[in-house]
CSV table of C-alpha atoms and ligand atoms in Angstrom, one decimal:
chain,number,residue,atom,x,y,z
O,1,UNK,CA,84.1,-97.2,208.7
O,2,UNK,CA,87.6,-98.7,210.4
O,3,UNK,CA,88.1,-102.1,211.0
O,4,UNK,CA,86.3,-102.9,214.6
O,5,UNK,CA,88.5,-105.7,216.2
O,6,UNK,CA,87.2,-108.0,219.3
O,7,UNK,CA,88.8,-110.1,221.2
O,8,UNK,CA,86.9,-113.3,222.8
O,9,UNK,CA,88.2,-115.4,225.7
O,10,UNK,CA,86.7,-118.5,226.2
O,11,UNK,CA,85.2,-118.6,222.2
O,12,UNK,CA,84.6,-122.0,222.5
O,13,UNK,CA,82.1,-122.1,225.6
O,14,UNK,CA,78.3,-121.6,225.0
O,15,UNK,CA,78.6,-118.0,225.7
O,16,UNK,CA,81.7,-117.6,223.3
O,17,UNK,CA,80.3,-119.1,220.2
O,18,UNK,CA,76.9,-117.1,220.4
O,19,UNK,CA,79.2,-113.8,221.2
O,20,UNK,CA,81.5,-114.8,218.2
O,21,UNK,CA,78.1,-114.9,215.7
O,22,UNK,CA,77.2,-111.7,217.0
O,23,UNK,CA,80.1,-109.8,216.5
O,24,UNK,CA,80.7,-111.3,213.2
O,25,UNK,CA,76.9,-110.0,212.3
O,26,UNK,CA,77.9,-106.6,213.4
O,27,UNK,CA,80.9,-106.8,211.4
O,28,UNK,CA,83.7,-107.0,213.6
O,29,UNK,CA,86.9,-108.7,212.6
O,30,UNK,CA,86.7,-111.4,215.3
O,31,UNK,CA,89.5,-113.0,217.7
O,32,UNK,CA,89.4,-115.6,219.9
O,33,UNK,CA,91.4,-117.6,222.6
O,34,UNK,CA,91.7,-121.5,222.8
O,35,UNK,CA,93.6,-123.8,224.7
O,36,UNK,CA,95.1,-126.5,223.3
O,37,UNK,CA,93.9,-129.6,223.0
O,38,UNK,CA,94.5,-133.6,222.4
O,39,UNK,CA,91.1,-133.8,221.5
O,40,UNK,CA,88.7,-131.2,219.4
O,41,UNK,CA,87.1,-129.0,221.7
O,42,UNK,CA,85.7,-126.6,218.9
O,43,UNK,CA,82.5,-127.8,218.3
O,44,UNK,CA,80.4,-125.2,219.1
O,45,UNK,CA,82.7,-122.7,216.6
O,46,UNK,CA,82.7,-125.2,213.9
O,47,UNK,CA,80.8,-123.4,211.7
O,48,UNK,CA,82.6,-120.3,212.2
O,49,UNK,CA,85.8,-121.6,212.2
O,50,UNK,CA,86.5,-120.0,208.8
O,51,UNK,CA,85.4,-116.1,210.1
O,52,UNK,CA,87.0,-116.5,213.3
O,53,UNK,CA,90.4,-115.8,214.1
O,54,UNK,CA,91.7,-118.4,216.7
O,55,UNK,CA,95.0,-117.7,219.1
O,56,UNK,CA,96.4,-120.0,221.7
O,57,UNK,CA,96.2,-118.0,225.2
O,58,UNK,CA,95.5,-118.8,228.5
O,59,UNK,CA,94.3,-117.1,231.6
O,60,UNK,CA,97.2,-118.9,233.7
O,61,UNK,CA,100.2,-117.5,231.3
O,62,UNK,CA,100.8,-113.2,231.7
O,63,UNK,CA,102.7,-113.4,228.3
O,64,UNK,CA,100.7,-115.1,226.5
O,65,UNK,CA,98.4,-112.6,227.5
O,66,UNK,CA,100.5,-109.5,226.6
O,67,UNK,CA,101.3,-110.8,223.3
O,68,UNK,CA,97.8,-111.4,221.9
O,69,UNK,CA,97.0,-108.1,223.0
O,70,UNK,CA,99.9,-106.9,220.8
O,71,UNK,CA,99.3,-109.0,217.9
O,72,UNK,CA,95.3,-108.4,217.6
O,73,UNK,CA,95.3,-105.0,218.7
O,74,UNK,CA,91.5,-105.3,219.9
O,75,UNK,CA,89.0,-102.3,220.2
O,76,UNK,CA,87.3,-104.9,222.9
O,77,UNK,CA,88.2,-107.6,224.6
O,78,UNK,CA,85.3,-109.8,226.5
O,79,UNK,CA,86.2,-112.4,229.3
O,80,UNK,CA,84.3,-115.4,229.5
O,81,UNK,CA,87.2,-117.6,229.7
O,82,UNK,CA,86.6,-119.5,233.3
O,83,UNK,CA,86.3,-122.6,235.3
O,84,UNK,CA,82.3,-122.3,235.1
O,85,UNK,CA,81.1,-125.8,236.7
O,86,UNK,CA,79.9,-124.4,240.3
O,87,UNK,CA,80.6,-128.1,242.1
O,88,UNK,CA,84.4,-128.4,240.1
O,89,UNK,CA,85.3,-125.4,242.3
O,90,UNK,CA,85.2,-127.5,245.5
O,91,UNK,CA,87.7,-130.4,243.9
O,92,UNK,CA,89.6,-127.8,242.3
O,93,UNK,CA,89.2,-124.5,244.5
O,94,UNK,CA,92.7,-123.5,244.1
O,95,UNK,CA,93.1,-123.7,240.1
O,96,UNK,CA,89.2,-122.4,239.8
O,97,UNK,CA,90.4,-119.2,241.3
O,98,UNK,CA,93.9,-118.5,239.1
O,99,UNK,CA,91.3,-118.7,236.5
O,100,UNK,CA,88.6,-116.7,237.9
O,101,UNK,CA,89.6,-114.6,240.1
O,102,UNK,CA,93.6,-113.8,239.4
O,103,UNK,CA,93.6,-114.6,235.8
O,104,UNK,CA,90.8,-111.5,235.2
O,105,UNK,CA,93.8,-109.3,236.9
O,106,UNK,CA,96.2,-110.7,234.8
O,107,UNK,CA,94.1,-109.9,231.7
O,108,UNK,CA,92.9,-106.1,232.9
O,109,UNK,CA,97.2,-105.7,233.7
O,110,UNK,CA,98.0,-107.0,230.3
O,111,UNK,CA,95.5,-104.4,228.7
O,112,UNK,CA,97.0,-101.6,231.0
O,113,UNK,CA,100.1,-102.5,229.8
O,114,UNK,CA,99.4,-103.1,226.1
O,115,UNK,CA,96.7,-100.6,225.6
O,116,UNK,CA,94.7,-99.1,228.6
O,117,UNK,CA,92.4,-97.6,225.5
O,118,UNK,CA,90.5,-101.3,225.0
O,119,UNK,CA,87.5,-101.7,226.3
O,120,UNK,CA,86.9,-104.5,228.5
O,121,UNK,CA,83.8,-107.1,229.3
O,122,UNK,CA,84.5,-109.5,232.4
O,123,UNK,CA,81.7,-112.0,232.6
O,124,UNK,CA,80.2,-112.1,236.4
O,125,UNK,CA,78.1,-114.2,238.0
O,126,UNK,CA,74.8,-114.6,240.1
O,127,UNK,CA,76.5,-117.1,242.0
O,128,UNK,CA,78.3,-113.9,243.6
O,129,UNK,CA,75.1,-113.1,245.1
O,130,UNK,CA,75.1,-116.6,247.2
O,131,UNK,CA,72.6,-116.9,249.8
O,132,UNK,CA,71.4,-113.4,249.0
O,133,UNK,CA,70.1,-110.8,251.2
O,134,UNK,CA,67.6,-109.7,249.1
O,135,UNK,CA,65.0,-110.7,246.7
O,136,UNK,CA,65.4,-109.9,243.6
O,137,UNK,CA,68.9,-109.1,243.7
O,138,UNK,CA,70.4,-106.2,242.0
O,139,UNK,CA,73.7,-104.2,241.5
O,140,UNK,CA,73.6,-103.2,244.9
O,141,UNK,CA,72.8,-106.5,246.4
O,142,UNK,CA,75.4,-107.5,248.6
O,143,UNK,CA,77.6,-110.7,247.8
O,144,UNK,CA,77.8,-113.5,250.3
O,145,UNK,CA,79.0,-116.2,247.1
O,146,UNK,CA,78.4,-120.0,248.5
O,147,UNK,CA,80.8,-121.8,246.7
O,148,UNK,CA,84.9,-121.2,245.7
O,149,UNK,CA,83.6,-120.8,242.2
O,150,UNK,CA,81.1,-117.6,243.6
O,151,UNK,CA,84.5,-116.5,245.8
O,152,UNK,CA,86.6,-116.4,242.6
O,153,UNK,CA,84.3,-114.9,240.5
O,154,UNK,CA,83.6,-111.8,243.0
O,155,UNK,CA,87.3,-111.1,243.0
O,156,UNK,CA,87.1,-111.2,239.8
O,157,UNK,CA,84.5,-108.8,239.7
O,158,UNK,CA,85.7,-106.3,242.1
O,159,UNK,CA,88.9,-106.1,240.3
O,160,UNK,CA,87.1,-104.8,237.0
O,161,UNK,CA,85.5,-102.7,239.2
O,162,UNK,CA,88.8,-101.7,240.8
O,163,UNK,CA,90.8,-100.9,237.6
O,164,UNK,CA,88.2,-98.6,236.3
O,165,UNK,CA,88.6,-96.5,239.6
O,166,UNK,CA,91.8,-96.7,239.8
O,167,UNK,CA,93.5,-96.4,236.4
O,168,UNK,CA,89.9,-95.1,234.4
O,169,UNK,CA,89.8,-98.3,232.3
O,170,UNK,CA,86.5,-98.7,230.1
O,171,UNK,CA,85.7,-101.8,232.2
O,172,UNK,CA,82.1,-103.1,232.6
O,173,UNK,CA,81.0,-106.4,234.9
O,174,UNK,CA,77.8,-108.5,234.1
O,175,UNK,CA,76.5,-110.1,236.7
O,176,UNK,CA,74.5,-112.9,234.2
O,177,UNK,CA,72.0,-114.8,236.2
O,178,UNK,CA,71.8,-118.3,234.5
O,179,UNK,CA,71.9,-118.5,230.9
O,180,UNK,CA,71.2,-121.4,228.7
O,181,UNK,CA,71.0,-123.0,225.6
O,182,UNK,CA,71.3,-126.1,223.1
O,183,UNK,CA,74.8,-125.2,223.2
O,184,UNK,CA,75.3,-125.6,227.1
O,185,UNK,CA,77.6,-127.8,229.0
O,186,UNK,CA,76.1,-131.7,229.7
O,187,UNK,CA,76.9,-131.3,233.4
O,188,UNK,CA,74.7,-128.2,234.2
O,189,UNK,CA,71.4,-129.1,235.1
O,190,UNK,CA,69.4,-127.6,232.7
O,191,UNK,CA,70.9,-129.7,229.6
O,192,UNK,CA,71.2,-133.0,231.7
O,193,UNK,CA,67.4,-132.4,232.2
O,194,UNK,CA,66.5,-131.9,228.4
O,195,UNK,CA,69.5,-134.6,227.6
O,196,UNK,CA,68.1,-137.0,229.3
O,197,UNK,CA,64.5,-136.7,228.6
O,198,UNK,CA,65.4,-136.8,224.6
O,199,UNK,CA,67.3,-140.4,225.4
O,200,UNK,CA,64.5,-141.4,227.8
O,201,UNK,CA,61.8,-140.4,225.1
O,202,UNK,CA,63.8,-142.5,222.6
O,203,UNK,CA,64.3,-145.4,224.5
O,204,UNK,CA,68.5,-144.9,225.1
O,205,UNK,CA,68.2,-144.5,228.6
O,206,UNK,CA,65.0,-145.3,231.4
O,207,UNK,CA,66.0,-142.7,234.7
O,208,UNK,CA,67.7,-139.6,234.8
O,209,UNK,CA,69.4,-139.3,238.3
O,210,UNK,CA,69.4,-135.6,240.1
O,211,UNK,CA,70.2,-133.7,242.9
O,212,UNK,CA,68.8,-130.6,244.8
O,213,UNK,CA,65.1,-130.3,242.9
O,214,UNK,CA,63.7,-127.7,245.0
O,215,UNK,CA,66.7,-125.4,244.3
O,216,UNK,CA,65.3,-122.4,242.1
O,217,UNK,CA,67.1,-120.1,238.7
O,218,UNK,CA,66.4,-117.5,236.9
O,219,UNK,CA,67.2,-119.0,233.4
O,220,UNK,CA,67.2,-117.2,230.5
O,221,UNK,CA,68.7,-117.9,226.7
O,222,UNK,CA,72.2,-117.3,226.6
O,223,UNK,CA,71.9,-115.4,222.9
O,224,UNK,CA,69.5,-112.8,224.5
O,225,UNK,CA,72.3,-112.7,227.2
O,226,UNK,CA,75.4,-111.9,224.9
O,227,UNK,CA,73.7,-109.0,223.4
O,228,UNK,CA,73.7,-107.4,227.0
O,229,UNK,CA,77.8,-107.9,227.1
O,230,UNK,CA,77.8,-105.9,223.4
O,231,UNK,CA,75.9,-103.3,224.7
O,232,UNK,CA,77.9,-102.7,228.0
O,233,UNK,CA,80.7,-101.8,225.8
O,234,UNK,CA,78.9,-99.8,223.8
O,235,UNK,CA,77.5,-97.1,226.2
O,236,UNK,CA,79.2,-93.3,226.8
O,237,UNK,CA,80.7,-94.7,230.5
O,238,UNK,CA,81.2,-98.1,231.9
O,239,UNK,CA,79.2,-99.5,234.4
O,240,UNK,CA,77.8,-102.6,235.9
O,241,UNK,CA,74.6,-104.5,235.2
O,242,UNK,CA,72.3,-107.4,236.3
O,243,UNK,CA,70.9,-109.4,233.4
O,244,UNK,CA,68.4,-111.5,234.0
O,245,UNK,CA,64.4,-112.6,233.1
O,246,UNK,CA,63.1,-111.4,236.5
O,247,UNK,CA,61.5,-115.1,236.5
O,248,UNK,CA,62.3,-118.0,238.9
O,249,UNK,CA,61.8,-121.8,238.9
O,250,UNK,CA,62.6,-124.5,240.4
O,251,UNK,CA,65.0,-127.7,239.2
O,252,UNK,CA,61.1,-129.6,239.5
O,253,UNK,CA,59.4,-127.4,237.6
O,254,UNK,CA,62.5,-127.4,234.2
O,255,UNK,CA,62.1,-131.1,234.9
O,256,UNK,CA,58.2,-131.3,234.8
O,257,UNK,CA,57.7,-129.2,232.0
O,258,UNK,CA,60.8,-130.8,230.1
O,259,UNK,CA,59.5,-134.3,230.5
O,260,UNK,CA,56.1,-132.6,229.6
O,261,UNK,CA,56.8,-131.5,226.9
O,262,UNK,CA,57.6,-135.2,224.4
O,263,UNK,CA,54.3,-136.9,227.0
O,264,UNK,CA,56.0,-137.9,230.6
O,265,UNK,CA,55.3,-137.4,233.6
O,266,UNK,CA,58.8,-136.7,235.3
O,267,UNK,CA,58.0,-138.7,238.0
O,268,UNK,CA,58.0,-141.9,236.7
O,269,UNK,CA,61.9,-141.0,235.7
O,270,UNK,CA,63.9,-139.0,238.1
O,271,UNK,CA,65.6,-140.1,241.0
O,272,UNK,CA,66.7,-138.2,243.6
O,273,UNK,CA,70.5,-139.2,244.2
O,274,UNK,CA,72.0,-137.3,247.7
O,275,UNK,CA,75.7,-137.1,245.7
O,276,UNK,CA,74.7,-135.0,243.6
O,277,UNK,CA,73.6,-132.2,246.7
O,278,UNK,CA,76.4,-129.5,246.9
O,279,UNK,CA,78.7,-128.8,250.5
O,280,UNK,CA,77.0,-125.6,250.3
O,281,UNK,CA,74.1,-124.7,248.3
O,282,UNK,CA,72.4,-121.0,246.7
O,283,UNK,CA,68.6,-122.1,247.3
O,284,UNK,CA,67.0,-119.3,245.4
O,285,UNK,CA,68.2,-116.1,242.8
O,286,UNK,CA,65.7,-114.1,241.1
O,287,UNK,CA,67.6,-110.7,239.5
O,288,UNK,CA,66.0,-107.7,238.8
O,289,UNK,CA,67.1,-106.1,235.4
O,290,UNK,CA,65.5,-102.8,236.0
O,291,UNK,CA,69.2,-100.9,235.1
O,292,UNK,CA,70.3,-102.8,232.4
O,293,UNK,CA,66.3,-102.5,230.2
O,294,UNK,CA,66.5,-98.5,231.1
O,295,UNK,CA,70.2,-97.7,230.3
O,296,UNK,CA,70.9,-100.4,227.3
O,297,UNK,CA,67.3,-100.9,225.9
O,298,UNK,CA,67.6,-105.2,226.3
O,299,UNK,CA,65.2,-107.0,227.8
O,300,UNK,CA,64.9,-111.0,227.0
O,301,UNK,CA,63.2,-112.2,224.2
O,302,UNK,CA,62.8,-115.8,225.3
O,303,UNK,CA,60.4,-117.2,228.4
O,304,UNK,CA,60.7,-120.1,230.5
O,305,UNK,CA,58.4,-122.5,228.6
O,306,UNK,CA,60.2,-121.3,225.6
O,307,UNK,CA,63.3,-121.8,226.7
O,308,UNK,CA,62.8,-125.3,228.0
O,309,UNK,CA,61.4,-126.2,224.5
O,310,UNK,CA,63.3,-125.4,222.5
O,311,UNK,CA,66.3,-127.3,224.4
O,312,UNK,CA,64.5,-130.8,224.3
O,313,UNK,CA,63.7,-130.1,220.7
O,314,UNK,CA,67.2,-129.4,219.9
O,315,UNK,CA,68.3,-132.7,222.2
O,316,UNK,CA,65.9,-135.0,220.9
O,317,UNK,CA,67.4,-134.1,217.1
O,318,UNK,CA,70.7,-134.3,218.5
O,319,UNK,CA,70.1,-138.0,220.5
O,320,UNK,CA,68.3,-139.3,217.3
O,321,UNK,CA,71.5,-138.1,214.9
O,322,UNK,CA,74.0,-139.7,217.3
O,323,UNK,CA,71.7,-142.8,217.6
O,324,UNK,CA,71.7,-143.1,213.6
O,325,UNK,CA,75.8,-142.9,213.6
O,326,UNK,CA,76.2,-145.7,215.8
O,327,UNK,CA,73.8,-147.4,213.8
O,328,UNK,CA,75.5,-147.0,210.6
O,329,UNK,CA,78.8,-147.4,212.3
O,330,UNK,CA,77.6,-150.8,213.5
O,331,UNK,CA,76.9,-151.7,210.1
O,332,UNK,CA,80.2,-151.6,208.8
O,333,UNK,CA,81.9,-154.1,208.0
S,401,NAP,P1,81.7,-122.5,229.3
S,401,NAP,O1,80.7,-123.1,228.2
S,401,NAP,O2,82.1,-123.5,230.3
S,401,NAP,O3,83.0,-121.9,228.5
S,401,NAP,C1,84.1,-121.6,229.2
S,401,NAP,C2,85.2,-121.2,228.3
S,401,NAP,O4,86.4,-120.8,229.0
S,401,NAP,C3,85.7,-122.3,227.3
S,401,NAP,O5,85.9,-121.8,226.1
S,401,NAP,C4,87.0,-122.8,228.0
S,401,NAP,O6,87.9,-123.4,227.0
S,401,NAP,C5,87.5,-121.5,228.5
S,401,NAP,N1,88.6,-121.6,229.5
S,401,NAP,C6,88.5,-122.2,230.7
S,401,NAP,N2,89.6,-122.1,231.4
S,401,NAP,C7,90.5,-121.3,230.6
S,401,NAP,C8,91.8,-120.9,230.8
S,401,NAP,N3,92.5,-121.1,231.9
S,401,NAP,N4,92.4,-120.1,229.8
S,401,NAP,C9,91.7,-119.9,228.7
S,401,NAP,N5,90.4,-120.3,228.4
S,401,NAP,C10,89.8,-121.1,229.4
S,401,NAP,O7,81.0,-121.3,230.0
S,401,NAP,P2,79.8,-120.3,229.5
S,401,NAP,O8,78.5,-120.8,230.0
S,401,NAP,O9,80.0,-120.0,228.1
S,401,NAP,O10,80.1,-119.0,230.4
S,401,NAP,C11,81.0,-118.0,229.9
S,401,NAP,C12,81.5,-117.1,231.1
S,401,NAP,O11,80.4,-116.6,231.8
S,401,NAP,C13,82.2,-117.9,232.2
S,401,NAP,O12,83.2,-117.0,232.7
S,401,NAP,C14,81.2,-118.2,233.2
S,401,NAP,O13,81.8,-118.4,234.5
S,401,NAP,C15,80.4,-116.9,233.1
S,401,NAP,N6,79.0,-117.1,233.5
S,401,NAP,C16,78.2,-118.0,232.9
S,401,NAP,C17,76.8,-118.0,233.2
S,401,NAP,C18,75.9,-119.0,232.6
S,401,NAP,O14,74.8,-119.2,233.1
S,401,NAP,N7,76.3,-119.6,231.5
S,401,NAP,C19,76.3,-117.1,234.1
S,401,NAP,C20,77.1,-116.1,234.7
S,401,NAP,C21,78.5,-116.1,234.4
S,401,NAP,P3,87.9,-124.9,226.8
S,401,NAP,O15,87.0,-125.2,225.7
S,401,NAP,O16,89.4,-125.1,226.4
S,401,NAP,O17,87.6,-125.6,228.1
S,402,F7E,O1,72.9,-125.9,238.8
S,402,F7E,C1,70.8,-127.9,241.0
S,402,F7E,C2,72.1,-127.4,241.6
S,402,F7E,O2,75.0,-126.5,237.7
S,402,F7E,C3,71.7,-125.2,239.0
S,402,F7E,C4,77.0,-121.8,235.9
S,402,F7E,O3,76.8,-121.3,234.5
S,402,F7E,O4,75.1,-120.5,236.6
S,402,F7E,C5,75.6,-121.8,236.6
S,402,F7E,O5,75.8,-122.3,237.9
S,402,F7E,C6,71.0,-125.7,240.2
S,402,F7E,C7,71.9,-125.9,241.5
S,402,F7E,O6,74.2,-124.1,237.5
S,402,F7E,C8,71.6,-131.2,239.6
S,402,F7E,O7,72.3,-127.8,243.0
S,402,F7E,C9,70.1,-130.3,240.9
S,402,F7E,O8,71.2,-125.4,242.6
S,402,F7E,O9,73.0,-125.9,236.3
S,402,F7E,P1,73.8,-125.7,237.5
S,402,F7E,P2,74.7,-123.1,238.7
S,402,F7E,O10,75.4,-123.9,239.7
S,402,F7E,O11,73.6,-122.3,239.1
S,402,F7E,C10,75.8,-119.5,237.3
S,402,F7E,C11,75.1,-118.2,237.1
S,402,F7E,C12,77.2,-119.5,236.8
S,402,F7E,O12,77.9,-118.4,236.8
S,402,F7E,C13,77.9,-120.8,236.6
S,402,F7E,O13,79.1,-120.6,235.7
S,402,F7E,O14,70.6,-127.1,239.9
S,402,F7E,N1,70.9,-129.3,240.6
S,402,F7E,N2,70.4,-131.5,240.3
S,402,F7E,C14,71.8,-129.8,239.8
S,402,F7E,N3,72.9,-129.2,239.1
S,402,F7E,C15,73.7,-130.0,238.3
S,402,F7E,N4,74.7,-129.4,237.7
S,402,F7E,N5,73.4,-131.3,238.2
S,402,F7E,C16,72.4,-132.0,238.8
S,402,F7E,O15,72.2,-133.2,238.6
């Protein structure tokens, strides 16, 4: 068979690195974009870092844009490059969308101009979906985003949705309800839960300060939710799909069972801090996956419960290891 080539933006975020492993399974020559950096931000493709093929790019720059196109010559190109930290995109509204919103036009021009042939993944958002209409939402579910983050990323969205109707580009938009991981960011809530019960369970920290507990996620594990963005582009026509468990829970009930889970009652640890609330928050999102498990066959493989333990295992292992190096570090003379 010929060489398959893909093209990641964003292969250093959580979504990126799990993407990357896939695509490397399935035997794809992989590419990815980075930006660079003073300091290393490649630790979640460290181990890959010999398989992957890594290109400076960024989402701000048209010709940087058109010239990876012409130098990797991609089959596929997936977007996740993005300002992803919803309450960043109230400090930084303007700069959140030219990444976004504009940057996922400068990437679909690019291919139109390079190679309108590639197929093309932009990563969308359940934050679109705001203070939605309906319950669950779906691809028809009108948008009323909450945040500049939500704004940017429904241009972004109806841009893919635009160059496929206008110009018939293979373009497909995900509309990922949220997705998590070990790998995920410290700042979303999920990790700072299972973060800081692992240093609370091993005596690093004593309180673990949050905001809106009552708002409520559909979570899921990111690596079920990067073999939904494989499939989109691998279907006759291009389309658009909700992927999410179907589930919802509240911040409470990730913190209850994550504190649960090592022996704590989260109560005794928690605090409710009122800077942490957002100007305007998305109280509830529950999708409904219905399209995506009858026209891709996926479907999640990993529960709530699951989900939540298998992130405070990973943090306690990870709090321990880090408490061991300063240890040893100490020790030094
Ligand atoms: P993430 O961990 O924050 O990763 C974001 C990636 O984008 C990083 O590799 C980052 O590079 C890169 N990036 C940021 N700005 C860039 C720019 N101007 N040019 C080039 N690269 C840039 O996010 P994630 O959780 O993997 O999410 C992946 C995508 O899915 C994002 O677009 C996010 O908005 C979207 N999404 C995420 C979820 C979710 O629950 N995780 C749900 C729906 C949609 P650096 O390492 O240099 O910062
Ligand atoms: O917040 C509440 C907060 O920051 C979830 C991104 O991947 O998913 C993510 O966006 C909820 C919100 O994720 C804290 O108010 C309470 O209601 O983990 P989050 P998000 O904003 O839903 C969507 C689908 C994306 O596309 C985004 O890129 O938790 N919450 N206390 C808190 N949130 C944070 N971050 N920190 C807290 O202390």
């Amino acid at each position: 068979m010929s060489e398959r080539r893909a093209l990641v933006t964003g292969i250093s975020g959580q979504d990126g690195s799990y993407l990357a492993e896939l695509l490397l399974e399935k035997g794809y020559r992989v590419f990815g974009t980075v930006r660079r950096s003073s300091s290393d931000n490649l630790q979640r493709i460290q181990h890959l870092l010999r398989e992957v093929e890594l290109l400076h790019a960024d989402l701000l720059d048209e010709q940087s844009l058109i010239a990876m196109l012409r130098r990797v010559r991609p089959h596929e190109v997936y977007n996740l490059a993005a300002q992803s930290y919803v309450p960043l995109s109230w400090e930084q509204p303007i700069l959140t969308a030219e990444f976004n919103a504009v940057g996922v036009a400068r990437l679909l021009e690019a291919i139109r101009f390079v190679d309108p042939t590639i197929r093309f993944y932009q990563a969308s958002s359940s934050e679109m979906f705001g203070q939605a209409v309906e319950v669950p939402q779906n691809e028809d579910t009108p948008f009323r985003p909450r945040s500049p983050y939500g704004v940017a990323k429904t241009y972004g969205h109806y841009i893919t949705v635009n160059y496929r109707e206008s110009y018939g580009l293979f373009a497909c938009s995900g509309i990922l309800f949220n997705h998590e991981s070990p790998r995920r960011g410290k700042e979303f809530v999920s990790r700072k839960i299972t973060d800081g019960v692992a240093r609370i369970k091993l005596g690093i920290a004593s309180e673990l300060r949050l905001g809106n507990l009552s708002a409520r996620r559909d979570w899921g594990y990111a690596k079920d939710y990067v073999r939904a963005m494989w499939l989109m582009l691998q279907q006759d026509r291009p389309d658009d799909y909700v992927v999410a468990t179907g589930e919802a829970h509240s911040v409470e009930d990730f913190a209850r069972l994550a504190f649960a889970h090592v022996g704590l009652n989260w109560r005794n640890f928690v605090r409710v801090d009122p800077a942490l609330f957002r100007p305007a928050e998305v109280d509830r999102l529950i999708g409904d996956a219905t399209k995506a498990r009858r026209e891709l066959g996926w479907q999640p493989t990993v529960r709530f419960p699951e989900l939540v333990a298998l992130m405070v295992e990973a943090d306690l292992e990870a709090v321990a290891a880090e408490a061991r190096t300063r240890v040893e570090a100490s020790r030094r003379p």
